[in-house]
């Protein structure tokens, strides 16, 4: 079934898709968002680790391969708001050294933009959706920018206990920048520090897309079609432009949505898969893929966590799931001898009992009465320090179509992912430093959260660059080969830094969306 | 699952309780209540449910009475997109019933292979602890099924969920739950 042609169809109603929808609808464009999952409302966000799992995907059309298979489900989105419906809302920026890794170290890739290009958009996003923090304090590590619109969040003993330990190894900390309200902001209430951020904040104190950009888009008239799974981008006979998308609606009936512009904002793994599924005789390797780099350079963060257990009551249940303190003092790519890549450090977070991040998992080796005894001690004394690490882009980490089919008869894909020696070395080095920090806190017990090296966040697959020979899209997200086919989200990132990515996703998306609006006449098909 | 059952399930989701079958009808209960009232299992066999309860109790004291088997059975009988299982966020591919059947068979087979053909439920407490500890460390020779440390992780998580992950569990542990939107029935 064909639907009336619209100005823009956006595939995915998460962080990046919501920004494009807000900007385009604000400019008067008729916008449709096609979202594979449900149309969650704030009242659906039950404060429970168990019930909170409903807003995450249950099986995706991807197989997981490699030495370090990518673990998607805890952090991926399903439904409006995407992963940002349940994200931790840590809002560190990328730093200037993230954008020129190839030029400065002959490693990885360069971004086709630098920090100065993106800095105004960090400030705009902060002003639009609300960021709490101390921008001036952060400027020991980055160029000056606008102040954040809200003061820092409260800290609690579970965060404060780390400060002395961090300082003992020369690590400075400042209040963590977070996409949460320390005070009322634009009619959204202040946070009440109950620690349920990770299952969705139903009061709107946390800046998820539903209460920010997607809400704005809806007010501007953008239409969201939930339970709508896009299977292909449709192109003109000569292959020169996108004409719309094919999708299956909530009744599993095939539909076509024609549009002047198509924006893929469907997640870092799904964007390349959709471009591959859209291959034609004019684009036999997939759309926008003359470089052969479609699906390549998939990247993930990893974390080295250090647990500490105190005798005194440090209120582990208090706070947010976002960080209380942050530091870029190990962000230089060569900070750790024998390793390569940035490290971003956070301390202080609220803990619940269960789920992947719950404190029952702080000692996975314990079970039975020993676990019960540990839970009694941990309920008042547990805390954790986390060091996020950066993986360099590796062409072998990739998305590929496979023979198996999804429920719509479309080929599934596999995500192949392995950490290289540098990433493993950085992970180990951060554990070592974490123990030194914990020792200096005076904690009664401390230990590393070792297990399989975790894969956190997902990047790459449709990287941006300077031309069709080295990338899929330009610095705005416009594909090099089809002017009205755009890509949004972390699949564009040539390198991943070590910072939590969503602030940068919002900012890169806003920069791209503004450009699309300003050049609409020459872009729209 | 029939449309009537699905509607009942969704109603349960809205309330924050789970739908169980009792006396031929549907009731919204916590797994603890479902166990106490003898709710029927839909997918697990009686033997599988017994094994799961015994494993769960070994992993987390209190998991049996908290209704681990009723919880898992109810969850694997529902559409995957409704599931509240930790398996969902640990990348287990639906249908989740396949994982649980294979995991429980793996445990029972390992028990019989290492303990003179006795099932896991027939072991002494000490023997159960030994087997679970070996499973955790991937030290069970001849293990068949999903990787044994992963089975340990999933079943331990289920047991933690029913004992510590609920409002009732927080109250028993003595820490504030502080919900914005509370689940029904303190569950």
Short mmCIF file of N, CA and C in Angstrom, two decimals, chain B residues 48 96-107 109 143-146 151:
data_model
loop_
_atom_site.label_atom_id
_atom_site.label_comp_id
_atom_site.label_asym_id
_atom_site.label_seq_id
_atom_site.Cartn_x
_atom_site.Cartn_y
_atom_site.Cartn_z
N UNK B 48 10.96 -30.39 35.16
CA UNK B 48 11.79 -29.20 34.86
C UNK B 48 11.57 -28.11 35.92
N UNK B 96 12.61 -18.07 24.26
CA UNK B 96 13.43 -18.30 25.44
C UNK B 96 13.23 -19.70 26.03
N UNK B 97 12.08 -20.32 25.73
CA UNK B 97 11.83 -21.67 26.24
C UNK B 97 12.93 -22.62 25.78
N UNK B 98 13.43 -22.42 24.59
CA UNK B 98 14.49 -23.32 24.09
C UNK B 98 15.72 -23.26 24.98
N UNK B 99 16.08 -22.05 25.39
CA UNK B 99 17.25 -21.91 26.25
C UNK B 99 17.03 -22.64 27.58
N UNK B 100 15.87 -22.41 28.19
CA UNK B 100 15.63 -23.00 29.51
C UNK B 100 15.56 -24.53 29.44
N UNK B 101 14.92 -25.04 28.40
CA UNK B 101 14.87 -26.51 28.28
C UNK B 101 16.28 -27.07 28.17
N UNK B 102 17.10 -26.43 27.34
CA UNK B 102 18.46 -26.92 27.14
C UNK B 102 19.30 -26.76 28.41
N UNK B 103 19.11 -25.65 29.10
CA UNK B 103 19.88 -25.39 30.31
C UNK B 103 19.54 -26.40 31.40
N UNK B 104 18.25 -26.63 31.61
CA UNK B 104 17.83 -27.56 32.66
C UNK B 104 18.23 -28.99 32.32
N UNK B 105 18.15 -29.34 31.05
CA UNK B 105 18.60 -30.67 30.64
C UNK B 105 20.10 -30.81 30.86
N UNK B 106 20.84 -29.75 30.57
CA UNK B 106 22.29 -29.78 30.78
C UNK B 106 22.63 -30.02 32.23
N UNK B 107 21.91 -29.35 33.12
CA UNK B 107 22.19 -29.51 34.56
C UNK B 107 21.85 -30.93 35.02
N UNK B 109 21.59 -33.65 33.23
CA UNK B 109 22.51 -34.63 32.62
C UNK B 109 23.87 -34.60 33.32
N UNK B 143 29.81 -31.57 29.73
CA UNK B 143 28.63 -30.68 29.75
C UNK B 143 28.04 -30.54 28.36
N UNK B 144 26.74 -30.61 28.26
CA UNK B 144 26.06 -30.40 26.98
C UNK B 144 24.98 -29.35 27.16
N UNK B 145 24.90 -28.45 26.18
CA UNK B 145 23.91 -27.39 26.27
C UNK B 145 24.57 -26.04 26.14
N UNK B 146 23.84 -24.96 26.41
CA UNK B 146 24.45 -23.62 26.39
C UNK B 146 25.63 -23.60 27.35
N UNK B 151 24.73 -20.38 31.62
CA UNK B 151 23.54 -20.93 32.28
C UNK B 151 23.53 -20.48 33.75
#
